[in-house]
Amino acid sequence: MSERTLAIIKPDAVKKHVIGDIIHRYEQVGLKPVAMKMLSMSKSVAEGFYAVHKARPFFGSLCDFMSSGPAVVLVLQGDNAIKKNRELMGATDPAKADAGTIRNAHGTNIEFNAVHGSDSPETAQFEIGYFFPGMEIFN
Ligand code: CMP
């Protein structure tokens, strides 16, 4: 079933000059970018995006990181896009991510882990709507 997921190429990956490599990986597995932009999140925009994690001890540091420089946000579309992207990203902790995954290749540690991907259809709907109005998404 074709579905959409929200992906973020995080500030650490942008600083490493691997935007192109990551987008190539999406396209190679059939995750088609249907919306994309570079933006620099304010701390409050990052806090709103990660509100579900606000009770976690790493919340403040995560939001500082996500607002530390430009990131690329994308909507990816394809069959089982949510699961497919999570497999492509690998485990949250790059040290535990399988060979061939984005986080294995480009992540530094559990916080600076190169990419984000929605974890459920409900989350995808919230996250896509957080960054993109319908008129900025193309089929
Ligand atoms: P992401 O998939 O964007 O979802 C939440 C983010 O919080 C996660 O990637 C990491 O960047 C960060 N994160 C998750 N667990 C930890 C942790 N234990 N310590 C620090 N950061 C974490």
Short mmCIF file of N, CA, C and O and ligand atoms in Angstrom, two decimals:
data_model
loop_
_atom_site.label_atom_id
_atom_site.label_comp_id
_atom_site.label_asym_id
_atom_site.label_seq_id
_atom_site.Cartn_x
_atom_site.Cartn_y
_atom_site.Cartn_z
N MET A 1 0.84 -1.20 0.00
CA MET A 1 0.00 0.00 0.00
C MET A 1 0.87 1.25 0.00
O MET A 1 1.77 1.37 0.82
N SER A 2 0.59 2.14 -0.94
CA SER A 2 1.39 3.37 -1.01
C SER A 2 1.04 4.27 0.18
O SER A 2 -0.13 4.46 0.48
N GLU A 3 2.04 4.78 0.84
CA GLU A 3 1.82 5.69 1.95
C GLU A 3 2.93 6.74 1.98
O GLU A 3 3.90 6.64 1.22
N ARG A 4 2.78 7.70 2.88
CA ARG A 4 3.76 8.78 2.99
C ARG A 4 4.37 8.78 4.39
O ARG A 4 3.70 8.46 5.36
N THR A 5 5.63 9.21 4.44
CA THR A 5 6.32 9.34 5.71
C THR A 5 7.12 10.64 5.70
O THR A 5 7.47 11.15 4.64
N LEU A 6 7.37 11.18 6.88
CA LEU A 6 8.17 12.40 6.99
C LEU A 6 9.60 12.00 7.35
O LEU A 6 9.81 11.24 8.29
N ALA A 7 10.54 12.50 6.58
CA ALA A 7 11.96 12.25 6.84
C ALA A 7 12.66 13.58 7.11
O ALA A 7 12.29 14.61 6.54
N ILE A 8 13.66 13.54 7.97
CA ILE A 8 14.52 14.72 8.19
C ILE A 8 15.97 14.29 8.03
O ILE A 8 16.41 13.30 8.64
N ILE A 9 16.69 15.01 7.20
CA ILE A 9 18.15 14.90 7.16
C ILE A 9 18.65 15.94 8.15
O ILE A 9 18.49 17.14 7.95
N LYS A 10 19.16 15.45 9.29
CA LYS A 10 19.40 16.30 10.46
C LYS A 10 20.64 17.19 10.28
O LYS A 10 21.47 16.93 9.40
N PRO A 11 20.79 18.20 11.15
CA PRO A 11 21.92 19.14 11.00
C PRO A 11 23.29 18.47 10.96
O PRO A 11 24.19 18.96 10.26
N ASP A 12 23.48 17.35 11.67
CA ASP A 12 24.80 16.69 11.63
C ASP A 12 25.09 16.16 10.23
O ASP A 12 26.21 16.29 9.71
N ALA A 13 24.09 15.59 9.57
CA ALA A 13 24.28 15.03 8.23
C ALA A 13 24.47 16.14 7.19
O ALA A 13 25.27 16.00 6.25
N VAL A 14 23.75 17.27 7.37
CA VAL A 14 23.94 18.40 6.45
C VAL A 14 25.38 18.90 6.56
O VAL A 14 26.05 19.14 5.55
N LYS A 15 25.89 19.00 7.81
CA LYS A 15 27.28 19.49 8.01
C LYS A 15 28.30 18.52 7.42
O LYS A 15 29.39 18.94 7.03
N LYS A 16 27.95 17.22 7.34
CA LYS A 16 28.88 16.23 6.77
C LYS A 16 28.80 16.15 5.24
O LYS A 16 29.45 15.29 4.65
N HIS A 17 27.95 16.96 4.63
CA HIS A 17 27.82 16.98 3.16
C HIS A 17 27.35 15.64 2.60
O HIS A 17 27.91 15.13 1.62
N VAL A 18 26.36 15.04 3.26
CA VAL A 18 25.84 13.75 2.78
C VAL A 18 24.35 13.83 2.42
O VAL A 18 23.67 12.81 2.34
N ILE A 19 23.85 15.05 2.16
CA ILE A 19 22.45 15.19 1.73
C ILE A 19 22.22 14.35 0.48
O ILE A 19 21.25 13.59 0.38
N GLY A 20 23.11 14.50 -0.50
CA GLY A 20 22.93 13.80 -1.78
C GLY A 20 22.96 12.29 -1.61
O GLY A 20 22.15 11.57 -2.20
N ASP A 21 23.90 11.80 -0.80
CA ASP A 21 23.98 10.35 -0.58
C ASP A 21 22.69 9.83 0.05
O ASP A 21 22.18 8.78 -0.35
N ILE A 22 22.15 10.56 1.01
CA ILE A 22 20.94 10.10 1.71
C ILE A 22 19.74 10.11 0.77
O ILE A 22 18.97 9.14 0.71
N ILE A 23 19.58 11.17 -0.01
CA ILE A 23 18.45 11.21 -0.95
C ILE A 23 18.59 10.09 -1.99
O ILE A 23 17.60 9.44 -2.36
N HIS A 24 19.81 9.82 -2.42
CA HIS A 24 20.03 8.71 -3.37
C HIS A 24 19.57 7.38 -2.76
O HIS A 24 18.93 6.56 -3.44
N ARG A 25 19.87 7.19 -1.48
CA ARG A 25 19.44 5.94 -0.82
C ARG A 25 17.92 5.82 -0.80
O ARG A 25 17.37 4.74 -0.99
N TYR A 26 17.22 6.95 -0.51
CA TYR A 26 15.75 6.92 -0.52
C TYR A 26 15.27 6.48 -1.91
O TYR A 26 14.43 5.58 -2.04
N GLU A 27 15.79 7.11 -2.93
CA GLU A 27 15.31 6.84 -4.29
C GLU A 27 15.62 5.41 -4.72
O GLU A 27 14.82 4.78 -5.42
N GLN A 28 16.77 4.90 -4.29
CA GLN A 28 17.16 3.54 -4.68
C GLN A 28 16.21 2.48 -4.16
O GLN A 28 16.08 1.42 -4.76
N VAL A 29 15.57 2.72 -3.00
CA VAL A 29 14.65 1.72 -2.46
C VAL A 29 13.19 2.03 -2.77
O VAL A 29 12.28 1.40 -2.23
N GLY A 30 12.96 3.01 -3.64
CA GLY A 30 11.58 3.31 -4.05
C GLY A 30 10.84 4.25 -3.14
O GLY A 30 9.61 4.30 -3.15
N LEU A 31 11.60 5.02 -2.34
CA LEU A 31 10.98 6.08 -1.52
C LEU A 31 11.12 7.37 -2.30
O LEU A 31 12.21 7.96 -2.38
N LYS A 32 10.02 7.79 -2.91
CA LYS A 32 10.05 8.93 -3.83
C LYS A 32 9.82 10.24 -3.07
O LYS A 32 8.80 10.37 -2.38
N PRO A 33 10.77 11.20 -3.16
CA PRO A 33 10.51 12.50 -2.53
C PRO A 33 9.35 13.21 -3.25
O PRO A 33 9.40 13.40 -4.47
N VAL A 34 8.29 13.54 -2.51
CA VAL A 34 7.15 14.27 -3.09
C VAL A 34 7.03 15.68 -2.49
O VAL A 34 6.16 16.45 -2.89
N ALA A 35 7.91 15.99 -1.54
CA ALA A 35 8.02 17.35 -0.98
C ALA A 35 9.38 17.44 -0.32
O ALA A 35 9.87 16.44 0.24
N MET A 36 10.00 18.62 -0.39
CA MET A 36 11.34 18.74 0.19
C MET A 36 11.70 20.21 0.39
O MET A 36 11.41 21.03 -0.46
N LYS A 37 12.32 20.53 1.55
CA LYS A 37 12.86 21.89 1.74
C LYS A 37 13.95 21.87 2.81
O LYS A 37 13.98 21.01 3.68
N MET A 38 14.86 22.87 2.70
CA MET A 38 15.87 23.07 3.73
C MET A 38 15.38 24.18 4.64
O MET A 38 14.85 25.19 4.16
N LEU A 39 15.52 23.96 5.94
CA LEU A 39 15.13 25.00 6.88
C LEU A 39 15.98 24.91 8.13
O LEU A 39 16.60 23.89 8.40
N SER A 40 16.04 26.03 8.84
CA SER A 40 16.75 26.07 10.11
C SER A 40 15.69 26.22 11.20
O SER A 40 15.04 27.26 11.30
N MET A 41 15.50 25.16 11.98
CA MET A 41 14.43 25.18 12.99
C MET A 41 14.81 26.08 14.15
O MET A 41 15.94 26.02 14.63
N SER A 42 13.85 26.86 14.62
CA SER A 42 14.05 27.54 15.90
C SER A 42 13.91 26.47 16.99
O SER A 42 13.40 25.37 16.75
N LYS A 43 14.34 26.83 18.19
CA LYS A 43 14.21 25.88 19.30
C LYS A 43 12.74 25.53 19.51
O LYS A 43 12.39 24.36 19.73
N SER A 44 11.85 26.51 19.41
CA SER A 44 10.43 26.21 19.68
C SER A 44 9.82 25.35 18.58
O SER A 44 8.95 24.52 18.86
N VAL A 45 10.28 25.49 17.34
CA VAL A 45 9.79 24.61 16.27
C VAL A 45 10.25 23.17 16.54
O VAL A 45 9.49 22.21 16.40
N ALA A 46 11.52 23.01 16.97
CA ALA A 46 12.02 21.67 17.29
C ALA A 46 11.24 21.09 18.49
O ALA A 46 10.87 19.91 18.49
N GLU A 47 10.96 21.92 19.49
CA GLU A 47 10.22 21.45 20.67
C GLU A 47 8.81 20.99 20.28
O GLU A 47 8.31 19.98 20.80
N GLY A 48 8.18 21.71 19.37
CA GLY A 48 6.84 21.32 18.92
C GLY A 48 6.87 20.02 18.15
O GLY A 48 5.99 19.16 18.31
N PHE A 49 7.90 19.85 17.31
CA PHE A 49 8.01 18.63 16.52
C PHE A 49 8.20 17.41 17.42
O PHE A 49 7.61 16.35 17.18
N TYR A 50 9.05 17.55 18.43
CA TYR A 50 9.38 16.42 19.31
C TYR A 50 8.59 16.45 20.62
O TYR A 50 9.01 15.85 21.61
N ALA A 51 7.44 17.12 20.64
CA ALA A 51 6.65 17.27 21.88
C ALA A 51 6.37 15.94 22.57
O ALA A 51 6.33 15.86 23.80
N VAL A 52 6.23 14.88 21.77
CA VAL A 52 5.96 13.55 22.34
C VAL A 52 7.09 13.09 23.27
O VAL A 52 6.87 12.25 24.14
N HIS A 53 8.28 13.66 23.08
CA HIS A 53 9.44 13.27 23.90
C HIS A 53 9.72 14.25 25.04
O HIS A 53 10.78 14.19 25.67
N LYS A 54 8.79 15.18 25.32
CA LYS A 54 9.17 16.28 26.23
C LYS A 54 9.49 15.85 27.66
O LYS A 54 10.22 16.57 28.36
N ALA A 55 9.03 14.68 28.08
CA ALA A 55 9.37 14.21 29.43
C ALA A 55 10.71 13.48 29.48
O ALA A 55 11.20 13.14 30.57
N ARG A 56 11.31 13.23 28.33
CA ARG A 56 12.57 12.46 28.30
C ARG A 56 13.76 13.31 28.74
O ARG A 56 13.80 14.51 28.48
N PRO A 57 14.75 12.68 29.38
CA PRO A 57 15.91 13.46 29.86
C PRO A 57 16.70 14.11 28.72
O PRO A 57 17.36 15.13 28.94
N PHE A 58 16.62 13.55 27.51
CA PHE A 58 17.41 14.10 26.41
C PHE A 58 16.66 15.17 25.61
O PHE A 58 17.18 15.68 24.61
N PHE A 59 15.44 15.55 26.06
CA PHE A 59 14.61 16.45 25.25
C PHE A 59 15.29 17.80 24.97
O PHE A 59 15.33 18.26 23.82
N GLY A 60 15.86 18.43 26.00
CA GLY A 60 16.47 19.75 25.82
C GLY A 60 17.65 19.69 24.87
O GLY A 60 17.79 20.51 23.94
N SER A 61 18.49 18.70 25.08
CA SER A 61 19.66 18.55 24.24
C SER A 61 19.28 18.20 22.79
O SER A 61 19.87 18.71 21.83
N LEU A 62 18.25 17.35 22.63
CA LEU A 62 17.76 16.99 21.28
C LEU A 62 17.27 18.24 20.55
O LEU A 62 17.61 18.45 19.36
N CYS A 63 16.53 19.10 21.25
CA CYS A 63 15.99 20.30 20.59
C CYS A 63 17.09 21.32 20.30
O CYS A 63 17.05 22.01 19.27
N ASP A 64 18.11 21.38 21.16
CA ASP A 64 19.28 22.24 20.86
C ASP A 64 19.96 21.74 19.58
O ASP A 64 20.32 22.53 18.70
N PHE A 65 20.16 20.43 19.50
CA PHE A 65 20.80 19.84 18.31
C PHE A 65 19.99 20.11 17.05
O PHE A 65 20.53 20.56 16.03
N MET A 66 18.68 19.87 17.12
CA MET A 66 17.86 20.00 15.91
C MET A 66 17.74 21.46 15.45
O MET A 66 17.41 21.71 14.29
N SER A 67 18.02 22.41 16.37
CA SER A 67 17.97 23.82 15.98
C SER A 67 19.38 24.40 15.82
O SER A 67 19.55 25.61 15.77
N SER A 68 20.39 23.53 15.69
CA SER A 68 21.78 24.00 15.63
C SER A 68 22.24 24.39 14.23
O SER A 68 23.36 24.88 14.06
N GLY A 69 21.41 24.16 13.22
CA GLY A 69 21.80 24.49 11.85
C GLY A 69 20.74 23.99 10.90
O GLY A 69 19.75 23.40 11.32
N PRO A 70 20.95 24.20 9.59
CA PRO A 70 19.92 23.79 8.64
C PRO A 70 19.73 22.27 8.59
O PRO A 70 20.68 21.50 8.79
N ALA A 71 18.50 21.88 8.34
CA ALA A 71 18.12 20.48 8.14
C ALA A 71 17.32 20.42 6.83
O ALA A 71 16.86 21.45 6.34
N VAL A 72 17.17 19.22 6.29
CA VAL A 72 16.33 19.04 5.10
C VAL A 72 15.15 18.17 5.51
O VAL A 72 15.35 17.08 6.07
N VAL A 73 13.95 18.68 5.29
CA VAL A 73 12.74 17.90 5.60
C VAL A 73 12.11 17.45 4.29
O VAL A 73 12.07 18.21 3.32
N LEU A 74 11.67 16.19 4.27
CA LEU A 74 11.10 15.61 3.05
C LEU A 74 9.86 14.80 3.37
O LEU A 74 9.77 14.19 4.45
N VAL A 75 8.94 14.74 2.42
CA VAL A 75 7.89 13.73 2.44
C VAL A 75 8.29 12.67 1.43
O VAL A 75 8.59 12.99 0.27
N LEU A 76 8.36 11.42 1.88
CA LEU A 76 8.69 10.29 1.01
C LEU A 76 7.44 9.45 0.79
O LEU A 76 6.69 9.19 1.75
N GLN A 77 7.23 9.03 -0.45
CA GLN A 77 6.04 8.25 -0.78
C GLN A 77 6.45 6.94 -1.43
O GLN A 77 7.37 6.91 -2.25
N GLY A 78 5.77 5.86 -1.06
CA GLY A 78 6.04 4.56 -1.67
C GLY A 78 5.31 3.46 -0.92
O GLY A 78 4.68 3.71 0.12
N ASP A 79 5.40 2.23 -1.43
CA ASP A 79 4.79 1.09 -0.75
C ASP A 79 5.43 0.93 0.63
O ASP A 79 6.65 0.91 0.75
N ASN A 80 4.60 0.80 1.65
CA ASN A 80 5.09 0.63 3.03
C ASN A 80 6.19 1.63 3.39
O ASN A 80 7.21 1.27 3.97
N ALA A 81 5.98 2.88 3.01
CA ALA A 81 7.05 3.89 3.14
C ALA A 81 7.54 4.04 4.59
O ALA A 81 8.74 4.24 4.81
N ILE A 82 6.65 3.94 5.56
CA ILE A 82 7.05 4.17 6.96
C ILE A 82 8.03 3.08 7.40
O ILE A 82 9.13 3.36 7.89
N LYS A 83 7.64 1.82 7.19
CA LYS A 83 8.50 0.69 7.59
C LYS A 83 9.78 0.65 6.75
O LYS A 83 10.88 0.43 7.26
N LYS A 84 9.60 0.87 5.45
CA LYS A 84 10.76 0.82 4.55
C LYS A 84 11.81 1.86 4.95
O LYS A 84 13.01 1.59 4.99
N ASN A 85 11.35 3.07 5.30
CA ASN A 85 12.31 4.11 5.69
C ASN A 85 12.96 3.77 7.02
O ASN A 85 14.16 4.01 7.20
N ARG A 86 12.22 3.19 7.95
CA ARG A 86 12.82 2.84 9.24
C ARG A 86 13.88 1.75 9.07
O ARG A 86 14.91 1.75 9.74
N GLU A 87 13.62 0.81 8.14
CA GLU A 87 14.63 -0.22 7.86
C GLU A 87 15.88 0.40 7.22
O GLU A 87 17.01 0.05 7.54
N LEU A 88 15.64 1.33 6.31
CA LEU A 88 16.76 1.99 5.62
C LEU A 88 17.59 2.83 6.59
O LEU A 88 18.82 2.89 6.48
N MET A 89 16.92 3.47 7.58
CA MET A 89 17.64 4.31 8.56
C MET A 89 18.48 3.45 9.50
O MET A 89 19.57 3.85 9.88
N GLY A 90 17.96 2.31 9.93
CA GLY A 90 18.64 1.49 10.93
C GLY A 90 18.27 1.92 12.34
O GLY A 90 17.50 2.86 12.54
N ALA A 91 18.84 1.24 13.33
CA ALA A 91 18.52 1.49 14.74
C ALA A 91 18.82 2.94 15.13
O ALA A 91 19.73 3.56 14.57
N THR A 92 18.06 3.45 16.13
CA THR A 92 18.25 4.83 16.60
C THR A 92 19.72 5.09 16.97
O THR A 92 20.26 6.14 16.66
N ASP A 93 20.33 4.12 17.65
CA ASP A 93 21.74 4.23 18.03
C ASP A 93 22.61 3.72 16.88
O ASP A 93 22.59 2.53 16.56
N PRO A 94 23.36 4.61 16.24
CA PRO A 94 24.16 4.18 15.07
C PRO A 94 25.08 3.00 15.38
O PRO A 94 25.38 2.20 14.50
N ALA A 95 25.51 2.87 16.65
CA ALA A 95 26.39 1.75 17.02
C ALA A 95 25.68 0.41 16.88
O ALA A 95 26.31 -0.63 16.75
N LYS A 96 24.33 0.46 16.90
CA LYS A 96 23.54 -0.77 16.79
C LYS A 96 22.89 -0.91 15.41
O LYS A 96 22.14 -1.86 15.16
N ALA A 97 23.13 0.05 14.53
CA ALA A 97 22.49 0.03 13.20
C ALA A 97 23.23 -0.93 12.26
O ALA A 97 24.46 -0.94 12.21
N ASP A 98 22.45 -1.73 11.53
CA ASP A 98 23.05 -2.72 10.63
C ASP A 98 23.88 -2.05 9.53
O ASP A 98 23.59 -0.92 9.11
N ALA A 99 24.86 -2.80 9.05
CA ALA A 99 25.64 -2.36 7.89
C ALA A 99 24.68 -2.10 6.73
O ALA A 99 23.70 -2.82 6.55
N GLY A 100 24.96 -1.07 5.97
CA GLY A 100 24.11 -0.73 4.82
C GLY A 100 23.02 0.28 5.15
O GLY A 100 22.36 0.78 4.25
N THR A 101 22.83 0.57 6.44
CA THR A 101 21.80 1.56 6.81
C THR A 101 22.40 2.97 6.85
O THR A 101 23.62 3.14 6.95
N ILE A 102 21.52 3.96 6.80
CA ILE A 102 21.97 5.36 6.79
C ILE A 102 22.66 5.70 8.11
O ILE A 102 23.71 6.37 8.13
N ARG A 103 22.08 5.27 9.22
CA ARG A 103 22.69 5.63 10.52
C ARG A 103 24.01 4.92 10.74
O ARG A 103 24.92 5.48 11.36
N ASN A 104 24.15 3.71 10.21
CA ASN A 104 25.45 3.04 10.29
C ASN A 104 26.49 3.83 9.51
O ASN A 104 27.63 3.98 9.95
N ALA A 105 26.09 4.34 8.35
CA ALA A 105 27.05 5.05 7.49
C ALA A 105 27.35 6.46 8.00
O ALA A 105 28.49 6.92 7.92
N HIS A 106 26.34 7.16 8.52
CA HIS A 106 26.50 8.60 8.76
C HIS A 106 26.21 9.07 10.18
O HIS A 106 26.45 10.23 10.49
N GLY A 107 25.66 8.22 11.04
CA GLY A 107 25.35 8.62 12.41
C GLY A 107 26.62 8.67 13.25
O GLY A 107 27.61 7.99 12.95
N THR A 108 26.57 9.48 14.32
CA THR A 108 27.71 9.61 15.23
C THR A 108 27.41 8.94 16.57
O THR A 108 28.22 8.19 17.09
N ASN A 109 26.23 9.23 17.12
CA ASN A 109 25.82 8.60 18.38
C ASN A 109 24.29 8.64 18.45
O ASN A 109 23.64 9.07 17.50
N ILE A 110 23.73 8.20 19.59
CA ILE A 110 22.26 8.03 19.67
C ILE A 110 21.52 9.36 19.47
O ILE A 110 20.37 9.36 19.05
N GLU A 111 22.17 10.47 19.74
CA GLU A 111 21.52 11.77 19.51
C GLU A 111 21.83 12.30 18.11
O GLU A 111 20.91 12.64 17.36
N PHE A 112 23.08 12.33 17.74
CA PHE A 112 23.48 12.84 16.41
C PHE A 112 23.39 11.66 15.43
O PHE A 112 24.42 11.10 15.04
N ASN A 113 22.16 11.32 15.06
CA ASN A 113 21.97 10.07 14.30
C ASN A 113 21.49 10.29 12.86
O ASN A 113 20.87 9.43 12.27
N ALA A 114 21.83 11.44 12.32
CA ALA A 114 21.77 11.72 10.86
C ALA A 114 20.38 11.91 10.26
O ALA A 114 20.19 12.79 9.43
N VAL A 115 19.43 11.05 10.64
CA VAL A 115 18.11 11.12 10.00
C VAL A 115 16.99 10.82 11.00
O VAL A 115 17.21 10.15 12.01
N HIS A 116 15.81 11.31 10.65
CA HIS A 116 14.58 10.98 11.37
C HIS A 116 13.60 10.39 10.38
O HIS A 116 13.59 10.75 9.21
N GLY A 117 12.74 9.48 10.86
CA GLY A 117 11.64 8.98 10.05
C GLY A 117 10.43 8.73 10.93
O GLY A 117 10.58 8.26 12.07
N SER A 118 9.23 9.03 10.43
CA SER A 118 8.01 8.80 11.20
C SER A 118 7.92 7.33 11.62
O SER A 118 8.35 6.44 10.88
N ASP A 119 7.31 7.08 12.80
CA ASP A 119 7.26 5.70 13.29
C ASP A 119 5.89 5.04 13.19
O ASP A 119 5.75 3.87 13.54
N SER A 120 4.86 5.77 12.74
CA SER A 120 3.52 5.17 12.58
C SER A 120 2.71 6.06 11.64
O SER A 120 3.08 7.22 11.41
N PRO A 121 1.59 5.55 11.11
CA PRO A 121 0.76 6.40 10.24
C PRO A 121 0.25 7.66 10.94
O PRO A 121 0.20 8.73 10.34
N GLU A 122 -0.09 7.54 12.23
CA GLU A 122 -0.59 8.70 12.97
C GLU A 122 0.52 9.75 13.13
O GLU A 122 0.29 10.95 12.95
N THR A 123 1.72 9.27 13.46
CA THR A 123 2.85 10.19 13.60
C THR A 123 3.17 10.84 12.26
O THR A 123 3.46 12.04 12.18
N ALA A 124 3.15 10.04 11.18
CA ALA A 124 3.45 10.57 9.84
C ALA A 124 2.48 11.70 9.50
O ALA A 124 2.88 12.74 8.97
N GLN A 125 1.21 11.51 9.81
CA GLN A 125 0.21 12.53 9.48
C GLN A 125 0.52 13.84 10.23
O GLN A 125 0.50 14.93 9.65
N PHE A 126 0.82 13.72 11.52
CA PHE A 126 1.17 14.91 12.31
C PHE A 126 2.45 15.57 11.77
O PHE A 126 2.50 16.78 11.56
N GLU A 127 3.48 14.74 11.53
CA GLU A 127 4.79 15.29 11.16
C GLU A 127 4.77 15.92 9.77
O GLU A 127 5.40 16.96 9.55
N ILE A 128 4.06 15.29 8.82
CA ILE A 128 3.96 15.87 7.47
C ILE A 128 3.23 17.22 7.55
O ILE A 128 3.69 18.23 7.01
N GLY A 129 2.14 17.25 8.28
CA GLY A 129 1.37 18.49 8.43
C GLY A 129 2.12 19.57 9.18
O GLY A 129 1.86 20.77 9.00
N TYR A 130 3.08 19.17 10.02
CA TYR A 130 3.86 20.14 10.80
C TYR A 130 4.73 21.00 9.88
O TYR A 130 4.93 22.18 10.14
N PHE A 131 5.24 20.39 8.81
CA PHE A 131 6.17 21.11 7.93
C PHE A 131 5.61 21.47 6.56
O PHE A 131 6.15 22.36 5.90
N PHE A 132 4.57 20.76 6.09
CA PHE A 132 4.13 20.97 4.71
C PHE A 132 2.62 21.16 4.59
O PHE A 132 1.85 20.27 4.96
N PRO A 133 2.20 22.30 3.99
CA PRO A 133 0.79 22.39 3.59
C PRO A 133 0.58 21.52 2.35
O PRO A 133 1.54 21.23 1.61
N GLY A 134 -0.64 21.11 2.11
CA GLY A 134 -0.94 20.22 0.98
C GLY A 134 -0.43 20.72 -0.35
O GLY A 134 0.04 19.94 -1.19
N MET A 135 -0.43 22.05 -0.54
CA MET A 135 -0.02 22.57 -1.86
C MET A 135 1.48 22.43 -2.12
O MET A 135 1.94 22.63 -3.24
N GLU A 136 2.27 22.04 -1.10
CA GLU A 136 3.71 21.84 -1.30
C GLU A 136 4.06 20.36 -1.47
O GLU A 136 5.24 19.99 -1.48
N ILE A 137 3.04 19.49 -1.57
CA ILE A 137 3.28 18.05 -1.75
C ILE A 137 2.82 17.65 -3.14
O ILE A 137 1.71 17.97 -3.55
N PHE A 138 3.71 16.93 -3.87
CA PHE A 138 3.46 16.60 -5.28
C PHE A 138 3.42 15.08 -5.45
O PHE A 138 4.19 14.37 -4.83
N ASN A 139 2.54 14.61 -6.34
CA ASN A 139 2.46 13.16 -6.56
C ASN A 139 3.34 12.72 -7.70
O ASN A 139 3.54 13.43 -8.64
P1 CMP B 1 14.61 10.39 16.12
O1 CMP B 1 14.31 9.18 15.31
O2 CMP B 1 14.58 11.71 15.44
O3 CMP B 1 13.59 10.43 17.35
C1 CMP B 1 13.89 11.05 18.57
C2 CMP B 1 15.34 11.44 18.67
O4 CMP B 1 15.80 11.61 19.98
C3 CMP B 1 16.21 10.32 18.13
O5 CMP B 1 16.08 10.20 16.74
C4 CMP B 1 17.57 10.75 18.64
O6 CMP B 1 18.13 11.80 17.86
C5 CMP B 1 17.19 11.28 20.01
N1 CMP B 1 17.37 10.26 21.06
C6 CMP B 1 16.70 9.12 21.24
N2 CMP B 1 17.14 8.46 22.33
C7 CMP B 1 18.11 9.24 22.85
C8 CMP B 1 18.94 9.11 23.99
N3 CMP B 1 18.86 8.05 24.80
N4 CMP B 1 19.82 10.09 24.22
C9 CMP B 1 19.90 11.16 23.41
N5 CMP B 1 19.12 11.34 22.30
C10 CMP B 1 18.25 10.38 22.03
#
